[in-house]
Coordinates of C-alpha atoms and ligand atoms in Angstrom, one line a residue:
M8 CA 11.8 13.7 45.5
K9 CA 8.2 13.4 46.4
S10 CA 8.1 16.4 48.7
Y11 CA 10.0 18.5 46.2
T12 CA 7.3 17.7 43.6
S13 CA 4.6 18.8 46.0
L14 CA 6.4 22.0 46.7
L15 CA 6.7 22.8 43.0
L16 CA 3.0 22.0 42.3
S17 CA 2.0 24.2 45.2
F18 CA 3.8 27.2 43.6
G19 CA 1.6 26.7 40.5
A20 CA -1.5 26.0 42.4
L21 CA -1.5 28.7 45.0
A22 CA -0.2 31.5 42.8
A23 CA 0.0 35.1 44.1
A24 CA -1.6 34.5 47.4
A25 CA 0.7 31.6 48.3
P26 CA 2.4 31.7 51.7
Q27 CA 5.9 30.3 51.8
V28 CA 5.5 26.6 52.3
T29 CA 8.0 24.8 54.5
L30 CA 7.4 21.1 54.5
T31 CA 8.0 19.3 57.7
P32 CA 8.1 15.5 58.1
L33 CA 4.5 15.8 59.3
S34 CA 3.0 17.9 56.6
G35 CA 1.3 15.9 53.8
P36 CA 1.5 16.9 50.1
I37 CA -0.7 19.9 49.2
P38 CA -3.4 18.8 46.9
P39 CA -3.3 20.3 43.4
V40 CA -6.1 22.7 42.3
R41 CA -7.1 20.2 39.6
S42 CA -6.0 16.6 39.7
P43 CA -5.4 14.9 36.4
E44 CA -7.5 11.8 35.5
V45 CA -4.6 9.4 35.8
T46 CA -6.6 6.4 34.8
G47 CA -6.7 7.6 31.2
P48 CA -9.1 6.9 28.4
T49 CA -10.5 3.4 28.2
S50 CA -10.6 3.1 24.4
H51 CA -8.5 4.0 21.4
G52 CA -9.2 4.3 17.7
P53 CA -10.7 6.8 15.3
Y54 CA -13.8 8.9 15.9
S55 CA -16.8 8.3 13.8
G56 CA -19.5 10.7 15.2
T57 CA -20.5 14.2 14.2
P58 CA -19.0 17.1 16.1
T59 CA -21.3 19.5 17.9
V60 CA -19.0 22.5 17.1
T61 CA -16.4 23.0 14.4
G62 CA -13.4 25.2 13.7
A63 CA -10.7 26.9 15.9
L64 CA -11.6 29.4 18.5
T65 CA -11.6 32.8 16.8
A66 CA -12.1 36.5 17.2
P67 CA -12.0 39.1 14.5
A68 CA -8.5 39.3 12.9
V69 CA -6.8 42.7 12.5
A70 CA -4.6 41.7 9.5
E71 CA -3.5 38.7 7.4
S72 CA 0.2 39.1 8.3
I73 CA 2.4 41.1 10.6
A74 CA 4.9 43.5 8.9
P75 CA 8.5 43.4 10.0
G76 CA 9.1 46.4 12.4
P77 CA 12.1 48.2 13.8
P78 CA 14.0 46.6 16.8
N79 CA 12.9 47.6 20.3
P80 CA 15.1 50.3 21.8
V81 CA 18.3 48.9 23.1
T82 CA 19.1 50.4 26.5
Y83 CA 22.1 48.4 27.5
S84 CA 25.5 47.6 26.0
N85 CA 28.7 46.3 27.6
D86 CA 32.1 46.4 25.9
N87 CA 34.3 46.1 28.9
G88 CA 32.7 43.4 31.0
L89 CA 32.3 45.7 34.1
L90 CA 29.1 46.5 36.0
Q91 CA 27.5 49.4 34.0
A92 CA 24.6 50.4 36.3
G93 CA 26.9 51.8 39.0
Y94 CA 25.0 50.0 41.8
E95 CA 23.7 46.6 42.9
P96 CA 20.3 46.0 44.5
I97 CA 22.0 43.8 47.2
P98 CA 25.5 42.5 47.4
Y99 CA 26.4 40.0 44.8
Q100 CA 23.3 40.7 42.7
P101 CA 24.0 42.7 39.5
A102 CA 21.3 45.3 38.6
G103 CA 18.5 44.3 36.2
G104 CA 16.5 41.2 35.5
A105 CA 12.7 40.8 35.4
G106 CA 10.9 39.6 38.5
T107 CA 14.0 40.3 40.7
N108 CA 12.7 43.3 42.7
G109 CA 10.5 41.4 45.2
S110 CA 7.3 41.5 43.2
L111 CA 5.2 38.5 44.0
P112 CA 5.3 35.7 41.3
Y113 CA 2.0 35.0 39.6
Y114 CA 2.1 31.5 38.0
H115 CA -0.8 31.9 35.6
P116 CA -1.4 33.1 32.0
M117 CA -1.3 36.8 31.4
S118 CA -2.8 36.9 27.9
D119 CA -4.8 34.8 25.4
F120 CA -1.4 33.9 23.8
D121 CA -0.2 32.5 27.1
Y122 CA -3.5 30.7 27.8
Q123 CA -3.7 29.1 24.4
S124 CA 0.0 28.1 24.4
F125 CA -0.4 26.3 27.8
A126 CA -3.7 24.7 26.6
L127 CA -1.8 23.3 23.6
A128 CA 1.1 22.1 25.9
L129 CA -1.5 20.4 28.2
H130 CA -2.9 18.5 25.2
Q131 CA 0.6 17.4 24.5
E132 CA 1.2 16.2 28.1
W133 CA -2.1 14.3 28.1
I134 CA -1.3 12.4 24.9
E135 CA 2.2 11.5 26.2
L136 CA 0.7 10.2 29.4
D137 CA -1.7 8.0 27.5
L138 CA 0.7 7.0 24.7
F139 CA 3.5 5.7 27.0
H140 CA 0.9 3.6 29.0
N141 CA -0.7 2.4 25.9
G142 CA 2.5 1.2 24.3
L143 CA 3.3 -0.8 27.5
A144 CA -0.2 -2.3 27.6
R145 CA -0.5 -3.1 23.9
F146 CA 2.6 -5.3 23.4
T147 CA 3.5 -8.6 25.1
T148 CA 6.7 -9.2 27.1
S149 CA 8.0 -11.4 24.3
E150 CA 7.3 -8.6 21.7
W151 CA 9.2 -6.1 23.8
E152 CA 12.1 -8.6 24.2
A153 CA 12.1 -9.4 20.5
A154 CA 12.6 -5.6 20.0
G155 CA 15.6 -5.7 22.4
L156 CA 13.9 -3.9 25.4
S157 CA 14.2 -5.5 28.8
A158 CA 11.9 -5.2 31.9
E159 CA 14.2 -2.4 33.1
D160 CA 13.8 -0.5 29.8
R161 CA 10.0 -0.9 30.1
F162 CA 10.2 0.5 33.7
L163 CA 11.9 3.6 32.2
I164 CA 8.9 4.0 29.9
E165 CA 6.5 3.6 32.8
F166 CA 8.5 6.2 34.8
M167 CA 8.2 8.6 31.8
A168 CA 4.4 8.1 31.9
D169 CA 4.5 9.0 35.6
Q170 CA 6.4 12.2 34.7
E171 CA 3.5 13.1 32.5
V172 CA 1.1 12.9 35.4
G173 CA 3.2 15.6 37.1
H174 CA 3.4 17.7 33.9
A175 CA -0.3 17.5 33.3
T176 CA -1.1 18.5 36.9
L177 CA 1.3 21.4 36.7
I178 CA -0.1 22.8 33.5
S179 CA -3.7 22.2 34.7
N180 CA -2.9 24.2 37.8
I181 CA -1.4 27.0 35.8
L182 CA -4.5 27.2 33.5
G183 CA -7.1 26.8 36.3
A184 CA -10.8 25.9 36.0
A185 CA -11.1 25.6 32.2
A186 CA -8.0 23.6 31.5
P187 CA -8.6 21.0 28.7
A188 CA -9.2 17.5 30.0
Q189 CA -7.7 14.3 28.7
C190 CA -9.0 13.0 25.4
T191 CA -9.1 9.7 23.6
Y192 CA -6.4 8.9 21.0
N193 CA -5.8 7.1 17.7
Y194 CA -2.2 5.9 17.2
P195 CA -0.4 5.1 13.9
F196 CA 1.8 2.2 15.2
E197 CA 1.4 -1.5 15.0
T198 CA 4.8 -2.8 16.3
V199 CA 7.1 -2.1 19.3
R200 CA 9.6 -0.4 17.1
E201 CA 7.0 1.8 15.4
F202 CA 5.7 2.7 18.9
L203 CA 9.3 3.8 19.8
D204 CA 9.7 5.8 16.6
F205 CA 6.4 7.5 17.1
C206 CA 7.4 8.4 20.6
Q207 CA 10.7 9.9 19.5
K208 CA 8.8 11.9 16.9
L209 CA 5.9 13.0 19.1
T210 CA 8.3 14.1 21.9
R211 CA 10.3 16.0 19.3
F212 CA 7.4 18.2 18.3
G213 CA 6.2 18.4 21.9
E214 CA 9.6 19.8 23.0
S215 CA 10.1 22.0 19.9
G216 CA 6.5 23.2 20.2
V217 CA 7.3 24.7 23.6
Y218 CA 10.7 26.1 22.7
G219 CA 8.9 28.0 19.9
F220 CA 6.7 30.0 22.4
L221 CA 8.6 29.9 25.7
G222 CA 10.4 33.2 25.2
H223 CA 7.3 34.9 23.9
L224 CA 5.1 34.2 26.9
D225 CA 3.8 37.2 28.9
S226 CA 4.0 35.2 32.1
R227 CA 7.6 34.6 32.9
E228 CA 6.6 32.8 36.1
S229 CA 4.6 30.2 34.1
A230 CA 7.4 30.0 31.5
T231 CA 9.8 29.1 34.3
L232 CA 7.7 26.2 35.5
L233 CA 7.0 25.0 31.9
L234 CA 10.7 25.0 31.2
Q235 CA 11.3 22.8 34.2
S236 CA 8.9 20.2 32.7
I237 CA 10.1 20.5 29.1
T238 CA 13.7 19.8 30.0
T239 CA 12.4 16.4 31.2
E240 CA 10.6 15.9 27.9
A241 CA 13.8 16.6 26.1
R242 CA 15.4 13.7 28.0
Q243 CA 12.4 11.5 27.0
Q244 CA 13.0 12.3 23.3
F245 CA 16.7 11.5 23.8
V246 CA 15.8 8.1 25.4
F247 CA 13.4 7.2 22.7
R248 CA 16.1 7.9 20.1
Q249 CA 18.4 5.6 22.0
M250 CA 15.7 2.9 22.1
T251 CA 15.4 3.1 18.3
G252 CA 19.1 2.9 17.9
L253 CA 19.5 6.4 16.6
F254 CA 22.4 8.7 17.5
P255 CA 20.9 10.4 20.6
M256 CA 21.8 14.0 19.8
P257 CA 23.1 14.7 16.4
V258 CA 22.5 18.5 16.7
W259 CA 24.1 21.4 18.5
F260 CA 20.8 23.2 19.1
E261 CA 17.2 22.0 19.6
V262 CA 14.8 23.6 17.2
G263 CA 11.7 25.6 18.2
I264 CA 8.5 25.6 16.1
P265 CA 5.3 27.8 16.2
Q266 CA 2.2 26.6 18.1
S267 CA 0.2 26.1 14.9
W268 CA 2.9 23.7 13.6
A269 CA 2.7 21.6 16.8
W270 CA -1.1 21.6 16.7
T271 CA -1.1 20.5 13.0
L272 CA 1.1 17.6 14.0
L273 CA -0.7 16.7 17.2
A274 CA -4.4 17.0 16.3
P275 CA -4.6 14.0 13.9
Y276 CA -3.8 11.7 16.8
I277 CA -6.6 13.0 19.1
S278 CA -9.9 11.2 18.2
S279 CA -12.3 12.8 20.6
C280 CA -12.4 15.1 23.7
P281 CA -15.0 15.4 26.4
A282 CA -18.0 17.7 25.8
N283 CA -17.2 21.3 26.4
N284 CA -13.5 20.8 26.4
T285 CA -11.6 24.1 26.0
R286 CA -11.1 24.7 22.3
L287 CA -7.8 25.9 20.7
A288 CA -7.2 28.9 18.6
W289 CA -4.3 27.6 16.6
Q290 CA -4.3 26.7 12.9
N291 CA -4.5 23.2 11.4
F292 CA -2.5 23.5 8.2
P293 CA -3.3 20.9 5.4
A294 CA -1.3 17.7 6.3
L295 CA 2.0 17.1 4.6
S296 CA 3.4 13.6 3.7
V297 CA 7.1 12.8 3.0
L298 CA 6.8 10.1 0.3
N299 CA 10.4 8.9 0.8
Q300 CA 10.9 9.4 4.5
P301 CA 14.3 8.1 5.6
D302 CA 13.3 4.9 7.4
V303 CA 15.0 4.5 10.8
F304 CA 14.7 0.7 10.6
K305 CA 16.8 0.4 7.4
I306 CA 20.5 0.1 6.9
N307 CA 20.2 1.8 3.6
P308 CA 17.1 4.1 3.8
D309 CA 17.0 4.5 0.0
L310 CA 16.7 0.7 -0.7
G311 CA 13.3 -1.0 -1.0
P312 CA 9.8 0.5 -1.0
P313 CA 10.0 4.0 0.5
S314 CA 8.1 4.9 3.7
N315 CA 5.3 7.4 3.0
D316 CA 4.9 9.1 6.3
T317 CA 2.3 11.8 7.0
G318 CA 2.9 14.4 9.7
A319 CA 4.6 12.6 12.6
N320 CA 3.7 9.1 11.6
P321 CA 6.5 6.5 12.3
S322 CA 8.4 4.7 9.7
N323 CA 6.9 1.3 8.7
D324 CA 8.7 -1.6 10.4
T325 CA 7.1 -4.4 8.3
G326 CA 8.0 -5.4 4.8
I327 CA 11.8 -4.4 5.0
A328 CA 14.1 -7.0 3.4
K329 CA 15.9 -8.9 6.2
S330 CA 19.3 -7.9 4.7
N331 CA 18.3 -4.2 5.1
Q332 CA 16.9 -4.4 8.6
C333 CA 19.3 -2.4 10.8
Y334 CA 18.1 -4.2 13.9
S335 CA 19.0 -7.6 12.5
T336 CA 22.7 -7.1 12.3
N337 CA 25.6 -6.6 14.7
V338 CA 27.9 -4.9 12.2
V339 CA 29.1 -1.5 13.6
G340 CA 27.8 1.3 11.4
E341 CA 24.7 -0.8 10.5
D342 CA 23.4 -2.1 13.8
C343 CA 20.5 0.0 15.2
G344 CA 19.6 -2.1 18.2
S345 CA 18.6 -0.2 21.4
A346 CA 21.9 1.3 22.7
I347 CA 23.6 4.4 24.2
T348 CA 24.6 5.4 20.7
H349 CA 25.3 4.1 17.2
N350 CA 27.1 5.4 14.2
R351 CA 25.4 5.0 10.8
S352 CA 27.7 4.2 7.9
I353 CA 24.9 5.1 5.4
P354 CA 23.3 8.4 6.6
L355 CA 19.5 8.6 6.8
S356 CA 19.6 11.7 4.6
Y357 CA 22.2 13.9 3.0
P358 CA 22.5 17.3 1.2
G359 CA 21.4 16.8 -2.4
R360 CA 18.9 14.0 -1.5
P361 CA 15.6 14.4 -3.5
V362 CA 12.6 14.7 -1.1
H363 CA 9.1 14.0 -2.5
F364 CA 5.9 15.3 -1.0
S365 CA 2.1 15.0 -1.2
W366 CA -0.3 17.2 0.8
G367 CA -3.9 17.4 1.9
N368 CA -6.5 20.1 1.2
V369 CA -8.2 22.9 3.0
G370 CA -11.6 22.2 4.5
E371 CA -10.6 18.7 5.8
A372 CA -11.9 17.7 9.2
V373 CA -9.1 16.8 11.7
G374 CA -8.4 16.5 15.4
P375 CA -10.8 15.9 18.3
N376 CA -14.2 14.7 17.1
N377 CA -13.1 15.8 13.6
S378 CA -14.1 19.2 14.8
Y379 CA -11.1 21.3 13.5
I380 CA -10.9 22.2 9.9
T381 CA -7.6 22.5 7.8
A382 CA -7.0 26.0 6.6
R383 CA -4.4 28.3 5.0
S384 CA -4.2 32.0 4.6
P385 CA -5.0 33.7 1.3
L386 CA -1.2 34.6 1.3
A387 CA -0.4 30.9 1.0
D388 CA -1.7 31.0 -2.6
A389 CA 0.5 28.3 -4.1
P390 CA 3.3 25.9 -3.1
R391 CA 6.7 27.3 -4.1
F392 CA 9.2 26.4 -1.4
A393 CA 10.1 23.6 1.0
M394 CA 11.3 25.2 4.3
F395 CA 13.7 23.0 6.2
V396 CA 13.6 24.0 9.9
S397 CA 16.3 22.6 12.2
Q398 CA 18.6 23.8 15.0
L399 CA 18.9 27.6 14.7
N400 CA 18.0 27.6 11.0
A401 CA 15.2 27.8 8.5
T402 CA 16.3 27.3 4.9
Y403 CA 14.0 27.4 1.8
V404 CA 14.6 25.4 -1.3
P405 CA 12.4 25.7 -4.4
L406 CA 9.8 23.1 -5.0
V407 CA 10.1 21.4 -8.4
N408 CA 8.0 18.9 -10.4
I409 CA 4.8 20.5 -8.9
S410 CA 1.8 18.5 -10.1
G411 CA -1.6 18.3 -8.4
N412 CA -0.9 17.7 -4.7
T413 CA 2.6 16.5 -5.1
A414 CA 6.0 18.1 -5.6
S415 CA 9.7 17.5 -4.9
C416 CA 12.8 19.4 -3.7
V417 CA 16.5 18.8 -3.0
Q418 CA 17.7 18.7 0.6
P419 CA 19.8 21.8 1.2
N420 CA 23.3 21.9 2.4
M421 CA 23.0 24.1 5.5
S422 CA 25.1 24.5 8.6
T423 CA 24.8 26.3 11.9
Y424 CA 28.3 27.2 12.8
A425 CA 31.7 25.8 12.0
G426 CA 30.4 23.3 9.4
D427 CA 27.9 21.6 11.8
P428 CA 25.3 20.2 9.4
A429 CA 22.0 21.9 10.4
A430 CA 19.8 19.3 8.7
N431 CA 20.3 16.4 11.2
G432 CA 18.1 14.6 13.7
T433 CA 14.3 14.6 13.8
M434 CA 13.5 18.0 12.1
F435 CA 10.6 19.8 10.4
I436 CA 9.7 20.6 6.8
A437 CA 6.8 22.9 5.7
L438 CA 5.8 24.0 2.2
T439 CA 5.4 27.7 1.8
S440 CA 4.2 30.2 -0.9
Q441 CA 6.9 32.8 0.0
D442 CA 10.4 32.7 1.6
P443 CA 10.5 35.5 4.2
Y444 CA 13.7 35.6 6.2
V445 CA 13.0 34.4 9.7
T446 CA 15.2 33.6 12.7
P447 CA 14.4 31.6 15.8
F448 CA 12.5 34.4 17.6
N449 CA 10.3 35.3 14.7
L450 CA 9.8 32.0 13.0
S451 CA 6.0 32.2 13.4
M452 CA 6.0 35.2 11.0
V453 CA 6.1 32.6 8.2
N454 CA 2.7 31.1 9.2
P455 CA 0.6 33.2 6.8
Y456 CA 2.7 31.7 3.9
V457 CA 2.6 28.1 5.1
Y458 CA 0.8 26.1 2.4
S459 CA 1.1 22.6 3.9
G460 CA 2.7 20.9 6.9
P461 CA 4.8 20.7 8.7
A462 CA 5.9 17.1 8.6
L463 CA 8.7 15.6 10.6
Y464 CA 11.8 14.7 8.5
Q465 CA 14.1 12.0 9.7
A466 CA 17.4 13.6 8.8
G467 CA 20.8 12.4 9.9
Ligands
NAG637 C1 -16.8 14.6 21.1 O1 -17.1 13.3 21.3 C2 -17.4 13.0 22.7 C3 -17.6 11.5 22.8 O2 -18.6 11.0 21.9 C4 -18.6 13.8 23.1 O3 -18.9 13.6 24.4 C5 -18.3 15.3 22.9 O4 -19.4 16.0 23.2 C6 -17.9 15.5 21.5 N1 -17.4 16.9 21.3 C7 -17.7 17.7 20.3 C8 -17.1 19.0 20.2 O5 -18.4 17.3 19.3
NAG638 C1 12.9 38.1 11.5 O1 14.0 38.6 12.2 C2 15.1 38.9 11.3 C3 16.2 39.4 12.3 O2 16.6 38.4 13.2 C4 14.7 40.0 10.4 O3 15.8 40.3 9.5 C5 13.5 39.5 9.5 O4 13.1 40.5 8.7 C6 12.4 39.1 10.4 N1 11.4 38.5 9.6 C7 10.1 38.9 9.6 C8 9.2 38.1 8.6 O5 9.6 39.7 10.3
NAG639 C1 9.0 45.6 40.4 O1 9.1 45.7 39.0 C2 7.8 45.7 38.3 C3 8.1 45.7 36.8 O2 8.9 46.8 36.5 C4 7.0 46.9 38.8 O3 5.7 46.9 38.2 C5 6.8 46.8 40.3 O4 6.1 47.9 40.8 C6 8.1 46.7 41.0 N1 7.9 46.3 42.4 C7 8.5 46.9 43.4 C8 8.2 46.4 44.8 O5 9.4 47.8 43.2
NAG640 C1 3.2 -1.2 7.1 O1 3.1 -1.8 5.8 C2 2.4 -3.0 5.8 C3 2.4 -3.5 4.4 O2 3.7 -3.6 4.0 C4 0.9 -2.8 6.3 O3 0.2 -4.0 6.3 C5 0.9 -2.2 7.6 O4 -0.4 -1.8 8.0 C6 1.7 -0.9 7.7 N1 1.8 -0.4 9.0 C7 1.5 0.9 9.3 C8 1.6 1.3 10.7 O5 1.0 1.7 8.5
NAG641 C1 -21.8 22.4 27.9 O1 -22.0 23.8 28.2 C2 -23.3 24.3 28.1 C3 -23.3 25.8 28.3 O2 -22.6 26.1 29.4 C4 -24.2 23.5 29.1 O3 -25.6 23.9 28.9 C5 -24.1 22.0 28.9 O4 -24.8 21.3 29.8 C6 -22.6 21.6 28.9 N1 -22.6 20.2 28.5 C7 -21.9 19.3 29.2 C8 -22.0 17.9 28.7 O5 -21.2 19.6 30.1
NAG642 C1 0.9 9.0 1.2 O1 0.1 8.9 2.4 C2 -1.0 9.9 2.4 C3 -1.7 9.7 3.7 O2 -2.1 8.4 3.9 C4 -2.0 9.6 1.2 O3 -3.0 10.5 1.2 C5 -1.2 9.6 -0.1 O4 -2.0 9.3 -1.2 C6 0.0 8.7 0.0 N1 0.8 8.9 -1.2 C7 1.4 7.9 -1.9 C8 2.1 8.3 -3.1 O5 1.3 6.8 -1.6
NAG643 C1 31.8 7.0 14.4 O1 31.6 8.0 13.5 C2 32.6 9.1 13.6 C3 32.3 10.2 12.7 O2 32.1 9.8 11.4 C4 34.0 8.5 13.4 O3 35.0 9.5 13.6 C5 34.2 7.3 14.3 O4 35.5 6.7 14.0 C6 33.1 6.3 14.2 N1 33.3 5.3 15.2 C7 33.1 4.0 14.9 C8 33.4 3.0 16.1 O5 32.7 3.6 13.9
NAG644 C1 11.9 16.3 -11.3 O1 11.6 15.6 -12.5 C2 12.7 15.3 -13.4 C3 12.1 14.6 -14.6 O2 11.3 13.5 -14.3 C4 13.7 14.4 -12.7 O3 14.8 14.2 -13.5 C5 14.1 15.1 -11.4 O4 15.0 14.3 -10.7 C6 13.0 15.5 -10.5 N1 13.4 16.3 -9.4 C7 13.4 15.9 -8.1 C8 13.9 16.8 -7.1 O5 12.8 14.8 -7.8
NAG645 C1 28.2 21.3 2.1 O1 28.9 22.5 2.5 C2 30.1 22.3 3.1 C3 30.6 23.7 3.6 O2 30.6 24.6 2.5 C4 31.1 21.6 2.1 O3 32.3 21.3 2.8 C5 30.4 20.3 1.7 O4 31.2 19.6 0.7 C6 29.0 20.5 1.1 N1 28.4 19.2 0.9 C7 27.7 19.0 -0.2 C8 27.1 17.6 -0.3 O5 27.5 19.8 -1.1
NAG646 C1 22.1 29.0 10.8 O1 21.9 29.9 11.9 C2 23.1 30.4 12.4 C3 22.7 31.2 13.7 O2 21.8 32.2 13.4 C4 23.7 31.4 11.3 O3 24.9 31.9 11.8 C5 24.0 30.5 10.1 O4 24.4 31.4 9.1 C6 22.7 29.9 9.6 N1 23.0 29.0 8.5 C7 22.2 29.0 7.4 C8 22.6 28.1 6.3 O5 21.3 29.8 7.2
NAG647 C1 24.3 13.7 11.6 O1 25.0 13.6 12.8 C2 25.7 12.3 12.9 C3 26.2 12.3 14.3 O2 27.1 13.4 14.5 C4 26.8 12.2 11.9 O3 27.4 11.0 12.0 C5 26.1 12.3 10.5 O4 27.1 12.4 9.5 C6 25.3 13.6 10.4 N1 24.5 13.6 9.2 C7 24.6 14.5 8.3 C8 23.8 14.3 7.1 O5 25.4 15.4 8.4

């Protein structure tokens, strides 16, 4: 296990010039190019200073939006299942593929798009490393046990924090000298259950944030390494859902989201970063709140005071009537204690459910040192649609009752294939000015029309 990790890191670290490494029992691990600060930040909480720089990293923009174009030339088709090229490079290797001809892998960014995507992913790994440790440190053994989590469960969270050390090291090595360093953070949870819910939401946008750009990277080599870390993150999201008593995987496909969506969700939890930390180029959209977020701690989410959750904030675990606390019952269909899986008799959400929103403004300071500024494109001139993004699908519904910074919509009835309800699990909603048709590989084309959000939506 240990030596395999070292081998993987050395691929990232040594890049093109790397000689083939064969570990023997005598060879020690190869030190990474840049070791993460594994001790983590010493403090938590909001930032109250004045930033020395503000705004995203920018260069002159060529246009406000990108027009849909024709497909790339298609040079291959296969209607009979046979080998079409008429040769194989070596026995048992069908012709084609990228990076299969012996060219030396280069495990580093090949464009600003790559660099900025990896810098964002590194910020995500850093916060996870700190968050998992902070949750373990913040609550007492009796608080953990009252929430139904044993010492073995807590060791699993500790192990997940250790995984983040590896992920942060890997991505730091891919980025090289200017990789962003770890920051300090400000978390929105007060109880063990809120911590777990925040973790299942944060890992959802971490995972989906990578799926959104993985296939678009110029560096396939770096994409391969990142995929090998993000599949671990996917397992973390699954585990945190189980710890909050949710059905672990109520979807057939995991959704991808654009980088600016992930950065909008992540930035509010970063309070400050070290001086001269690499700055990001992604957009911070005005924050979106779901005023009646389905509350994972309730048996009937529509009973009692609704949970007003901004961005990826967790549901509020205090002030729920005991008779409606799903962790205070053993009844099948109501019980949401930590478990492999639970059914819910009353779904968290359903097609036809009214969903109410409020949103923030442009020009608000967010993120590290309050040094990023919320913005929207001139094409996002007014809020007109709520865009539900889940699985393979993006579905717009009209906003109604628009008044000031609030509006409502009705949850759509959307499916992927064969009646599988697309709106399920921990998913995303953004408000938009227009409803361009987008599919998983061109979802980011909607960004110029995003008015606010995204926020997480706890469907199911
Ligand atoms: C952010 O705050 C930290 C801690 O006070 C400081 O060292 C750093 O220079 C600040 N960065 C910016 C961009 O203002
Ligand atoms: C996105 O791709 C789909 C095809 O999958 C295409 O029909 C649509 O026009 C594209 N949208 C934009 C905004 O480019
Ligand atoms: C392998 O393919 C790449 C991309 O097509 C090409 O640039 C490179 O020259 C090829 N290398 C060899 C050894 O053929
Ligand atoms: C949850 O709501 C209670 C009041 O009902 C409030 O005191 C507490 O701060 C809230 N928790 C969070 C994390 O917002
Ligand atoms: C930040 O970078 C500037 C310019 O390179 C340098 O003069 C300054 O000392 C750096 N500050 C810190 C705290 O590293
Ligand atoms: C919901 O929460 C946001 C963020 O805290 C706040 O700005 C907004 O006023 C709240 N809305 C309601 C209706 O409580
Ligand atoms: C769980 O839910 C499924 C789907 O609604 C149902 O078929 C199954 O019988 C339920 N199982 C239990 C034990 O409630
Ligand atoms: C919009 O407002 C009307 C009138 O108050 C109300 O009947 C309707 O349910 C609201 N729509 C949504 C989706 O909340
Ligand atoms: C959603 O659509 C499916 C398939 O068309 C249909 O069977 C189901 O009744 C619809 N549900 C609602 C609540 O409209
Ligand atoms: C969801 O996406 C799948 C795959 O692209 C597509 O077949 C299906 O029609 C979409 N459903 C909706 C409601 O858009
Ligand atoms: C979400 O998935 C769960 C698990 O398959 C299922 O029981 C539930 O009915 C689904 N919710 C909706 C709204 O379709």
